Structure formats: structure tokens, C-alpha cells
Coordinates of C-alpha atoms in Angstrom, one line a residue:
Chain A
M1 CA 66.5 170.6 148.2
F2 CA 64.3 171.2 145.2
E3 CA 64.8 173.5 142.2
T4 CA 61.4 173.6 140.5
I5 CA 59.1 173.2 143.5
S6 CA 59.2 173.9 147.2
Y7 CA 58.2 171.6 150.0
E8 CA 57.3 172.7 153.4
T9 CA 55.4 171.3 156.4
R10 CA 53.3 173.7 158.4
G11 CA 51.7 172.0 161.4
K12 CA 50.1 168.8 160.1
T13 CA 49.9 169.9 156.5
A14 CA 52.6 169.5 153.8
W15 CA 52.7 172.3 151.2
I16 CA 54.0 171.4 147.7
T17 CA 54.4 174.6 145.7
L18 CA 55.1 174.5 142.0
N19 CA 57.7 177.1 141.8
R20 CA 58.5 178.3 138.3
P21 CA 56.4 181.4 138.4
D22 CA 58.0 183.1 135.4
K23 CA 57.0 180.0 133.3
L24 CA 53.5 179.8 134.8
N25 CA 54.8 176.7 136.7
A26 CA 55.0 174.6 133.5
F27 CA 56.3 171.1 133.9
T28 CA 59.8 170.1 133.1
P29 CA 61.4 166.6 133.4
L30 CA 63.1 167.8 136.6
M31 CA 59.8 169.0 138.0
H32 CA 58.3 165.5 137.3
K33 CA 61.0 163.9 139.4
E34 CA 60.8 166.5 142.2
M35 CA 57.0 166.2 142.4
V36 CA 57.2 162.4 142.9
T37 CA 59.9 162.8 145.5
A38 CA 57.9 165.4 147.4
I39 CA 54.7 163.4 147.2
K40 CA 56.4 160.3 148.6
E41 CA 58.0 162.4 151.3
A42 CA 54.6 163.7 152.4
N43 CA 53.3 160.1 152.3
K44 CA 56.1 158.8 154.4
D45 CA 56.0 161.6 157.1
S46 CA 53.5 160.3 159.7
G47 CA 53.2 163.8 161.0
V48 CA 51.6 164.9 157.7
R49 CA 47.9 164.4 157.6
A50 CA 46.9 166.6 154.7
V51 CA 48.7 167.8 151.6
V52 CA 48.2 171.0 149.6
L53 CA 49.4 171.4 146.0
I54 CA 49.6 175.1 144.9
G55 CA 51.3 177.2 142.3
A56 CA 53.7 180.1 143.0
G57 CA 52.8 183.4 141.3
R58 CA 49.7 183.9 139.2
A59 CA 49.3 180.4 137.7
F60 CA 48.5 177.1 139.2
C61 CA 50.2 175.2 136.5
S62 CA 50.2 175.7 132.7
G63 CA 51.0 172.1 131.8
Q64 CA 53.9 170.9 129.8
D65 CA 56.7 173.4 129.1
L66 CA 56.5 173.4 125.3
S67 CA 59.5 175.7 124.9
G68 CA 62.1 173.2 126.2
S69 CA 60.5 170.1 124.8
T70 CA 62.6 168.2 122.2
D71 CA 61.2 164.7 123.1
T72 CA 58.6 163.7 120.5
D73 CA 57.8 160.4 122.0
Y74 CA 55.0 161.8 124.2
G75 CA 54.0 158.3 125.2
E76 CA 57.3 157.8 127.0
V77 CA 57.1 161.4 128.5
L78 CA 53.8 160.4 130.1
R79 CA 54.9 157.0 131.3
K80 CA 58.1 158.3 132.8
G81 CA 57.2 161.8 133.7
Y82 CA 53.5 162.5 134.4
N83 CA 52.0 159.1 135.2
P84 CA 54.2 158.5 138.3
I85 CA 52.9 161.8 139.7
V86 CA 49.3 160.8 139.2
Q87 CA 49.9 157.3 140.6
A88 CA 51.7 158.7 143.7
L89 CA 48.9 161.2 144.3
V90 CA 46.2 158.6 144.1
S91 CA 48.0 156.0 146.1
M92 CA 48.8 158.4 149.0
E93 CA 46.3 157.5 151.8
K94 CA 46.0 161.1 152.9
P95 CA 43.8 163.9 151.6
V96 CA 45.3 166.0 148.9
I97 CA 44.0 169.4 148.1
A98 CA 44.7 171.2 144.8
A99 CA 44.7 174.9 145.8
V100 CA 44.0 176.3 142.3
N101 CA 45.3 179.9 142.6
G102 CA 45.3 180.7 138.9
V103 CA 45.2 179.0 135.5
A104 CA 45.3 175.2 135.4
A105 CA 45.8 174.3 131.8
G106 CA 46.5 171.0 130.1
A107 CA 48.5 168.6 132.4
G108 CA 48.2 171.3 135.0
M109 CA 44.4 170.8 135.0
S110 CA 45.0 167.0 135.1
L111 CA 47.2 167.5 138.2
A112 CA 44.3 169.3 139.9
L113 CA 41.9 166.5 138.8
A114 CA 44.1 163.8 140.3
C115 CA 43.8 165.5 143.8
D116 CA 41.0 164.6 146.2
F117 CA 39.7 168.2 146.6
R118 CA 40.0 171.3 144.5
I119 CA 39.6 174.8 146.0
A120 CA 39.6 177.5 143.4
S121 CA 40.4 181.2 143.7
E122 CA 37.9 183.4 141.8
K123 CA 40.6 184.3 139.4
A124 CA 41.5 180.7 138.7
S125 CA 40.5 179.0 135.4
F126 CA 40.7 175.6 133.9
I127 CA 41.5 174.8 130.3
E128 CA 41.6 171.5 128.5
A129 CA 44.3 173.0 126.3
F130 CA 45.4 169.8 124.6
I131 CA 43.1 170.0 121.7
H132 CA 44.4 173.4 120.7
V133 CA 47.7 171.8 119.7
G134 CA 46.1 168.7 118.3
L135 CA 46.6 166.5 121.3
V136 CA 44.4 164.5 123.7
P137 CA 43.9 165.1 127.4
D138 CA 46.4 163.0 129.4
S139 CA 47.9 162.4 132.9
G140 CA 44.6 160.9 134.1
N141 CA 42.5 163.6 132.6
L142 CA 40.4 161.2 130.5
Y143 CA 39.8 159.1 133.7
F144 CA 39.0 161.8 136.2
L145 CA 37.1 164.3 134.1
P146 CA 34.1 162.2 133.1
R147 CA 33.9 160.8 136.6
L148 CA 33.8 164.3 138.1
V149 CA 31.5 166.1 135.7
G150 CA 29.8 163.3 133.7
H151 CA 30.5 162.0 130.2
A152 CA 28.7 164.6 128.2
K153 CA 30.2 167.6 130.0
A154 CA 33.6 166.0 129.9
M155 CA 33.4 165.5 126.1
E156 CA 32.4 169.1 125.7
L157 CA 35.2 170.4 127.8
A158 CA 37.9 168.1 126.3
V159 CA 36.9 168.6 122.7
L160 CA 36.0 172.3 122.7
G161 CA 38.8 173.3 125.0
E162 CA 37.1 176.4 126.1
K163 CA 38.3 178.3 129.2
I164 CA 36.3 177.3 132.3
T165 CA 36.0 180.0 134.9
A166 CA 36.1 179.3 138.6
Q167 CA 32.4 179.9 138.8
Q168 CA 31.7 177.4 136.0
A169 CA 34.0 174.9 137.6
K170 CA 31.9 175.2 140.8
E171 CA 28.7 174.7 138.8
F172 CA 30.1 171.6 137.0
G173 CA 31.1 170.0 140.3
L174 CA 34.8 170.3 139.4
V175 CA 35.7 172.2 142.6
T176 CA 34.7 171.9 146.2
K177 CA 34.4 175.7 146.6
T178 CA 35.4 178.9 144.9
V179 CA 36.8 181.7 147.1
S180 CA 37.6 185.3 146.5
E181 CA 41.2 186.1 145.8
E182 CA 41.7 187.9 149.2
E183 CA 40.3 185.0 151.2
F184 CA 41.8 182.3 149.1
M185 CA 45.0 181.5 151.2
L186 CA 43.1 181.6 154.5
E187 CA 40.4 179.3 153.1
V188 CA 42.9 176.8 151.8
E189 CA 44.8 176.8 155.2
T190 CA 41.5 176.4 157.1
F191 CA 40.3 173.6 154.9
A192 CA 43.6 171.8 155.0
E193 CA 43.8 172.1 158.8
K194 CA 40.3 170.8 159.1
L195 CA 41.2 167.7 157.1
A196 CA 44.5 167.3 158.9
N197 CA 42.6 167.0 162.2
M198 CA 40.2 164.4 161.0
P199 CA 40.6 160.6 161.3
T200 CA 43.3 160.2 158.7
K201 CA 43.3 156.4 158.6
A202 CA 39.6 156.4 157.8
I203 CA 40.1 159.1 155.1
G204 CA 42.8 157.0 153.6
L205 CA 40.6 154.0 153.5
I206 CA 37.7 156.0 152.0
K207 CA 40.1 157.2 149.3
R208 CA 41.6 153.8 148.6
Y209 CA 38.2 152.0 148.2
M210 CA 36.3 154.9 146.5
N211 CA 39.0 154.8 143.8
K212 CA 38.7 151.1 143.5
S213 CA 34.9 151.3 143.2
W214 CA 35.3 152.6 139.7
E215 CA 36.8 149.3 138.6
S216 CA 34.6 147.0 140.7
D217 CA 31.1 145.6 140.9
L218 CA 28.7 145.9 143.8
N219 CA 29.7 142.6 145.4
E220 CA 33.4 143.5 145.3
V221 CA 32.6 147.0 146.8
L222 CA 30.6 145.4 149.6
E223 CA 33.6 143.2 150.4
Y224 CA 36.0 146.2 150.3
E225 CA 33.7 148.0 152.7
A226 CA 33.7 145.1 155.0
Q227 CA 37.5 145.0 155.0
A228 CA 37.9 148.7 155.3
Q229 CA 35.4 148.9 158.2
K230 CA 37.2 146.1 160.0
I231 CA 40.5 148.1 159.7
A232 CA 38.9 151.4 160.7
G233 CA 37.0 149.7 163.5
E234 CA 40.4 148.7 165.0
S235 CA 41.8 152.3 164.8
E236 CA 42.5 154.5 167.8
D237 CA 40.5 157.3 166.1
H238 CA 37.4 155.1 166.2
Q239 CA 37.8 154.5 169.9
E240 CA 38.3 158.2 170.4
G241 CA 35.2 159.0 168.3
L242 CA 33.1 156.6 170.4
A243 CA 34.5 158.0 173.7
A244 CA 34.0 161.6 172.6
F245 CA 30.4 160.8 171.6
L246 CA 29.6 159.2 175.0
D247 CA 31.4 162.1 176.8
K248 CA 29.6 164.6 174.7
R249 CA 32.8 166.3 173.8
K250 CA 34.7 167.0 170.5
P251 CA 36.9 164.1 169.5
A252 CA 40.7 164.7 169.3
F253 CA 41.7 162.5 166.4
T254 CA 45.4 161.5 166.0
G255 CA 45.2 159.9 162.6
K256 CA 46.1 156.5 164.1
Chain B
M1 CA 59.1 126.2 169.3
R2 CA 62.6 125.8 168.0
N3 CA 64.9 128.7 167.9
Y4 CA 65.5 129.6 164.2
E5 CA 67.7 132.5 163.1
T6 CA 66.0 133.5 159.9
I7 CA 62.4 132.6 160.5
L8 CA 59.8 132.8 163.3
T9 CA 57.4 130.0 164.0
S10 CA 54.4 129.4 166.2
V11 CA 51.2 127.3 166.5
D12 CA 47.9 128.6 167.5
D13 CA 44.7 126.5 167.5
G14 CA 45.8 124.0 164.9
I15 CA 47.3 126.6 162.6
A16 CA 51.1 126.8 162.3
L17 CA 52.7 130.1 161.3
I18 CA 56.0 130.5 159.6
Q19 CA 57.2 134.0 159.2
L20 CA 60.3 135.0 157.2
N21 CA 62.4 137.1 159.5
R22 CA 65.3 138.9 157.9
P23 CA 63.6 142.3 157.8
R24 CA 66.8 144.3 157.4
V25 CA 67.3 142.7 154.0
L26 CA 63.6 142.6 153.0
N27 CA 63.6 138.9 153.9
A28 CA 66.1 138.0 151.2
I29 CA 66.3 134.2 151.1
N30 CA 69.7 132.7 151.9
R31 CA 70.6 129.1 152.2
P32 CA 70.3 128.9 156.0
M33 CA 66.8 130.3 155.6
V34 CA 65.8 127.5 153.2
T35 CA 67.3 124.9 155.5
E36 CA 65.3 126.3 158.4
L37 CA 62.1 126.7 156.4
L38 CA 62.3 123.0 155.3
D39 CA 63.0 122.0 158.9
A40 CA 60.0 124.0 160.1
F41 CA 57.7 122.7 157.3
E42 CA 58.6 119.1 157.9
R43 CA 58.2 119.4 161.7
F44 CA 54.8 120.9 161.2
D45 CA 53.9 118.3 158.6
R46 CA 54.6 115.6 161.2
N47 CA 53.0 117.5 164.2
D48 CA 49.4 116.1 164.8
E49 CA 48.4 119.4 166.4
V50 CA 48.9 121.2 163.1
K51 CA 46.2 121.1 160.5
A52 CA 47.4 123.8 158.2
I53 CA 50.5 126.0 157.7
V54 CA 50.5 129.8 157.0
L55 CA 53.6 131.2 155.4
T56 CA 54.2 135.0 155.5
G57 CA 56.8 137.8 155.5
N58 CA 56.4 141.2 156.9
S59 CA 54.5 144.3 155.9
R60 CA 57.2 145.6 153.5
A61 CA 58.2 142.4 151.9
F62 CA 57.2 138.7 151.7
A63 CA 60.8 138.2 150.3
A64 CA 62.5 140.6 147.9
G65 CA 64.6 137.8 146.4
A66 CA 67.5 135.5 147.0
D67 CA 70.6 136.6 148.8
I68 CA 72.9 137.7 145.9
D69 CA 76.0 138.1 148.0
E70 CA 75.9 134.4 148.8
M71 CA 76.0 133.2 145.2
K72 CA 77.9 135.9 143.4
N73 CA 81.1 133.8 143.4
D74 CA 79.5 130.4 142.6
D75 CA 80.3 128.5 139.5
S76 CA 78.5 125.7 137.7
V77 CA 80.5 123.0 139.4
S78 CA 80.2 124.4 142.9
L79 CA 76.4 124.8 142.4
E80 CA 76.1 121.2 141.2
L81 CA 78.1 119.9 144.2
L82 CA 76.2 122.1 146.6
N83 CA 72.9 120.7 145.3
Q84 CA 71.0 123.4 147.1
F85 CA 67.7 122.9 145.3
K86 CA 67.3 119.5 146.9
E87 CA 65.7 121.3 149.8
W88 CA 63.4 123.1 147.5
D89 CA 62.3 119.7 146.1
R90 CA 61.5 118.5 149.5
L91 CA 59.4 121.6 150.2
A92 CA 57.1 120.2 147.4
T93 CA 56.5 117.1 149.4
I94 CA 54.8 118.8 152.3
K95 CA 51.3 117.1 152.6
K96 CA 49.4 119.6 154.8
P97 CA 47.8 122.7 153.2
I98 CA 50.1 125.7 153.0
I99 CA 48.5 129.1 152.8
G100 CA 50.7 132.0 151.7
A101 CA 50.1 135.6 152.8
V102 CA 52.0 138.1 150.7
N103 CA 52.6 141.8 151.6
G104 CA 54.9 144.1 149.7
Y105 CA 57.7 142.7 147.5
C106 CA 57.7 139.1 146.3
F107 CA 60.5 138.8 143.9
G108 CA 62.8 136.1 142.5
G109 CA 63.5 133.4 145.1
G110 CA 60.8 135.0 147.2
F111 CA 58.2 134.6 144.5
E112 CA 59.4 131.0 144.0
L113 CA 58.9 130.4 147.7
A114 CA 55.4 132.0 147.6
L115 CA 54.6 129.6 144.7
C116 CA 55.3 126.7 147.1
A117 CA 52.2 127.7 149.0
D118 CA 49.0 125.9 147.8
I119 CA 46.8 129.0 148.2
L120 CA 48.1 132.5 147.9
F121 CA 46.5 135.7 149.4
A122 CA 48.1 139.0 148.5
A123 CA 47.8 142.6 149.6
E124 CA 46.5 145.1 147.2
N125 CA 50.0 146.7 147.2
A126 CA 51.9 143.4 146.7
Q127 CA 54.3 143.1 143.8
F128 CA 55.4 139.9 142.1
G129 CA 58.2 139.3 139.7
F130 CA 61.2 137.4 138.5
P131 CA 64.0 140.1 138.1
E132 CA 66.7 137.4 137.7
I133 CA 67.2 138.3 134.0
K134 CA 68.4 141.7 135.1
L135 CA 71.3 140.0 136.8
G136 CA 72.2 137.9 133.8
V137 CA 70.6 134.7 135.2
M138 CA 67.2 133.2 135.4
P139 CA 64.9 131.6 138.0
G140 CA 66.4 128.4 139.4
A141 CA 63.9 127.1 142.0
G142 CA 60.9 126.5 139.8
G143 CA 60.1 130.0 138.6
T144 CA 59.9 129.3 134.9
V145 CA 58.1 126.0 135.5
K146 CA 55.5 127.1 138.0
L147 CA 54.7 130.4 136.4
T148 CA 54.2 128.8 133.0
K149 CA 51.9 126.1 134.4
L150 CA 49.9 128.8 136.2
M151 CA 49.6 131.5 133.5
G152 CA 50.5 129.8 130.3
Q153 CA 53.5 129.9 128.1
K154 CA 53.0 133.2 126.3
K155 CA 52.2 135.3 129.4
A156 CA 55.0 133.6 131.4
L157 CA 57.6 134.5 128.8
E158 CA 56.4 138.1 128.7
W159 CA 57.0 138.5 132.4
L160 CA 60.2 136.4 132.7
W161 CA 61.9 138.1 129.8
L162 CA 61.5 141.6 131.0
G163 CA 61.7 140.9 134.7
D164 CA 59.4 143.7 135.6
P165 CA 57.0 143.5 138.6
M166 CA 53.3 142.6 138.2
T167 CA 50.7 144.0 140.5
A168 CA 48.5 141.9 142.8
K169 CA 45.6 142.6 140.5
E170 CA 47.5 141.3 137.5
A171 CA 48.7 138.2 139.4
L172 CA 45.0 137.5 140.3
E173 CA 43.9 137.9 136.7
Y174 CA 46.5 135.4 135.6
G175 CA 45.6 132.9 138.2
V176 CA 48.9 133.2 140.0
I177 CA 47.2 134.1 143.3
N178 CA 43.8 133.4 144.9
R179 CA 42.7 136.6 146.4
V180 CA 43.6 140.3 146.7
I181 CA 43.0 141.7 150.2
A182 CA 43.6 145.0 152.1
P183 CA 47.3 145.0 153.2
E184 CA 46.2 145.3 156.9
L185 CA 44.2 142.1 156.7
V186 CA 46.1 139.7 154.5
L187 CA 47.6 137.6 157.3
E188 CA 44.4 137.5 159.2
E189 CA 42.4 136.4 156.2
A190 CA 45.0 133.8 155.4
K191 CA 44.7 132.4 158.9
K192 CA 40.9 132.4 158.6
Y193 CA 41.1 130.5 155.4
A194 CA 43.6 128.1 157.0
K195 CA 41.1 127.5 159.8
L196 CA 38.3 126.7 157.3
V197 CA 40.5 124.2 155.5
A198 CA 41.5 122.8 158.9
S199 CA 37.8 122.2 159.7
R200 CA 37.4 119.9 156.6
A201 CA 38.1 116.2 156.7
P202 CA 42.0 116.1 157.0
L203 CA 42.5 113.0 154.9
S204 CA 40.4 114.4 152.1
V205 CA 42.3 117.7 152.3
R206 CA 45.6 115.8 152.0
L207 CA 44.6 113.5 149.2
I208 CA 42.9 116.3 147.2
K209 CA 46.1 118.3 147.4
E210 CA 48.1 115.3 146.1
S211 CA 45.6 114.6 143.3
V212 CA 45.5 118.2 142.2
Y213 CA 49.3 118.4 141.9
K214 CA 49.5 115.1 140.1
S215 CA 46.9 116.3 137.6
V216 CA 49.2 119.2 136.7
D217 CA 52.0 116.8 135.6
Y218 CA 49.9 113.8 134.5
S219 CA 47.9 113.2 131.3
T220 CA 44.1 113.4 131.9
Y221 CA 43.9 109.6 131.9
E222 CA 46.7 109.1 134.3
G223 CA 45.4 111.9 136.5
M224 CA 42.0 110.3 136.7
Q225 CA 43.5 106.9 137.5
F226 CA 45.4 108.5 140.3
E227 CA 42.4 110.4 141.6
R228 CA 40.4 107.1 141.6
K229 CA 42.9 105.4 143.8
N230 CA 42.8 108.3 146.3
F231 CA 39.0 108.2 146.2
Y232 CA 39.0 104.5 147.0
L233 CA 41.6 105.1 149.7
L234 CA 39.3 107.5 151.6
F235 CA 36.7 104.7 151.8
S236 CA 39.0 103.0 154.3
S237 CA 38.9 106.0 156.6
Q238 CA 36.7 106.5 159.7
D239 CA 36.0 110.0 158.5
Q240 CA 34.3 108.7 155.4
K241 CA 31.9 106.6 157.5
E242 CA 31.3 109.5 159.9
G243 CA 30.9 112.0 157.1
M244 CA 28.2 109.9 155.2
K245 CA 26.5 108.9 158.4
A246 CA 26.3 112.5 159.6
F247 CA 24.9 113.6 156.2
I248 CA 22.1 111.0 156.4
E249 CA 21.4 111.9 160.0
K250 CA 21.4 115.6 159.1
R251 CA 24.0 116.7 161.6
P252 CA 27.5 118.2 161.3
A253 CA 30.2 115.6 160.9
E254 CA 33.0 115.3 163.4
F255 CA 36.2 114.5 161.5
K256 CA 39.2 113.0 163.2
G257 CA 41.6 112.6 160.4
K258 CA 41.6 108.8 160.7

């Protein structure tokens, strides 16, 4: 079905694997299209309650494939290629985990930043590579990075473009956790499964309105919260949560 | 309620609901639908039980446009003789408040229908636009007129020329819609607002609507003359006596619409 990625559902988790290992999973125009298709597929499939993005081989994603690029209108490359991926990730009302197995450079780092969680292997690294070829961080990088690590740190990372180790990424608050190479896959699976069994509707609402909070004032956010709580309050998972609390048992959420 | 083919109607506690109901074609508006819509609107306008009317589509689309199949073989003369927009003109004569609740796509004729509502609430994921230019035509049921009056000439041209969709947030910024709401709650909030309007003095609601629309077309002077006549007119109503008496007696007024 796909050439540059693979898509697979395991249990309640959809796995989207960037699959050009010999090119360190660098983006091509086809990969842009396939990514959007895969993300939309995961969004549509009501059985999917968590999504993992991961790279095949030793890299997570090395960014734009510079070898095949003849298009010099980078603005249009972003509008048509990268931006739809970021928009699809952000508008998906399910938790998305970037499983950063290796290097995440340039737009590959941006891709990880656009996810809701990042779990890094100890051998992973992040590089704001853009500056080394005289470019600026893109694909949401300038939006997400300062929000994740603060303005001063983001400037430092974006302008100096130095390699960030997994350990540093943890210290900067860039990743949820850093895991040894041996335990990495198991940890990602466990984390994804944990999320996939949580109240998905509520997670979706948290994601929707936490994202909107960046462009809103307090009164607007108070109103978003009121609307979100009304919606969540009418969900089956809320009823299940209440019932389980009263019965002193573990809730079995269905995501509805 | 009457049995319509393209819409669903109901009345609950003074609020009439009209729901576009051609879900398989994303509520594309065809001529029978406009005829039925007009019939429903005019019936509710005459129905004393109804205080306000809510107009909505479904979760995927308010209405994705006009039915293209229906008009692809039309020519200028057949359109002139058919005079289909007469019904749209009559939609503008509905006196009761119309609250629109928009989810999903709201394009072309669907957008024009939404603009027939007095107040518009839209879902965060709603999209508005006039894609007619992509078919080699242009809006024909008030699109260029109403959009221009709402957002101004320059912005209207920008959208109408390219035919690309605007987000709910953009529509809000340009004053095309009133509120952006969670998709799950748009209809409910529209009904809540309808109830609030329904609780106000009905004749005031009616004459305010009339004056506001006149003001869009009239000069300031003419608009103010018109407003004045409506203001005087309300002093013949029982509700004016009741409203002012209740205010002096420091109690809530009980309006009867008389």
C-alpha cells in the first residue's frame, strides 16, 4: 500500500514507520503524501486509540532528502509537503508518540516536535540542522520548540544547531523519557498501550484545547474548558470512571 | 410536522428546528430543498408556538454546495424563466430570528443559505467558501452581496476570486459568523441562544431585526427614520407597558408578544 512508509495496527495502536532506512528515512514528496494518508487513516479508524511514529533502521528521520531535491521554491515545498503532515498530526484527536529511535534532524526533528509525546532511545539525537545549510527551522519547529524548551533554549538550539543527545533532550524537557537501546521497543509498546487504554475522548479534548490555549486568553480558555468538560462529562468513559471509582475497581475505558 | 423529503423539521419548547437532510450528497442544495425550506420557514414564521428558528445540517456538512447535476444543462433563458431565486428572495422576508448552526463544509449555495441566518454559530472545524469560480461561474443567491457587506470589498474579492475555503476562525475574524464552538456543542449552543432570544419581547426582536437589515441598505438618515417608526410602533404594544411597569416595580417582565 505504501512505498516510503509502513502502516500497521497492533491492538489499539497504529504504527507508522518511516521506511527508507538506507536514506536515514529522509523525506521525499511521495513520503509527504503517504504520511498524510497514513495519519488520516489512523484518525479515521475508531479502533485506533494511540499512534506511534518511528523510523526503520538506525535513524528516526534525517529531514529533507537533499539529494533528490530540484525544487528551489522551499515555501511551496513546505505548504504542499510538510505543513499538511504537521496539521494532520495536530488535528488528530488521539495521542501521537514519536518513538525517536535514532537521529532526528531538521524536519525530522520538527516531525517529532509535532507529536504529543517523545520517547527517545539512548542512542537517539536531535539536531536543528537547518542553520548548517543557511536555512531556518520549519515544519512547525519555530512554533513547537520555544513552547517545549522555552525561548532562550530554543534560540540556542536553532541558531547554534549543535547535536542534542538523548540525555540533554530529557534535561531540556524535549522528551518524556529516555530509554536504553535494549528496552526501547518494549518501552514504546508499553507506553502506547497505556495511552490506548485511557479515555481517548478526553485525551482528544485535552489535546484540542491545550493546542488552542497558545492562541487564546484566559477567558477564552475558561470557556473552552467549560465546553470540553461538558462533552467529556457526557462520555461513556466518564460514566465508567465514576462507576469504577465507586466499585473500587480499575476502570475499563473504551474511548467513547 | 409535515413530511418533507430533503429536510427534517420539529418544534421543541418554542424553538423550531430545520435540518438539511440529504446526507449522502453532503446536503447539496437542490431546487426541491429550497422549496421545502421556504415552506418550512414560512410555516414556522406564521406558527404562534414558534419563537425562533434554528437551521442546521449534520456533523459532516451544513451543505457542501448547490446540486451541480441539476443545473449543468441550464442556459441563461431557462434560468430566467425558471426564476428559482424568487424563493431565496422570500427567505429574506422571514420575520422571526433564524439561528444557524454550522458543522463541517459550508460551501457555495450552502454558504449562501447559512448567510440567510441572522446569527451564525460554527464548529471549530467548519469551513466556509464560495468555490463557484472553480466551475466557471459565480455565486448567484447573494454570495457576492452578503459577503461584501459583512467583510468589506477587498476581503470579499480575495475569497471570491480564489474560491478557497476559510476556517471558522477566519470567518469569525471577518465578522461573517458570531461564535466558534466545539463541534459537539454547536447545535446545542445555537438552541440555547435561540431560547434566550425567544425569552426577549417578541415584537422588539422582530422590529430590531427589520431595522438592522434596513440599516444595511439605507443611508444613515433613512435608517434612523426607519428605526424611529419602529421605536414608536412598539409604544402601541402591551409588552412596552408591561416591560416599563415591571422595570419600575423591580420584577421580571412577562412578555406576550402583543
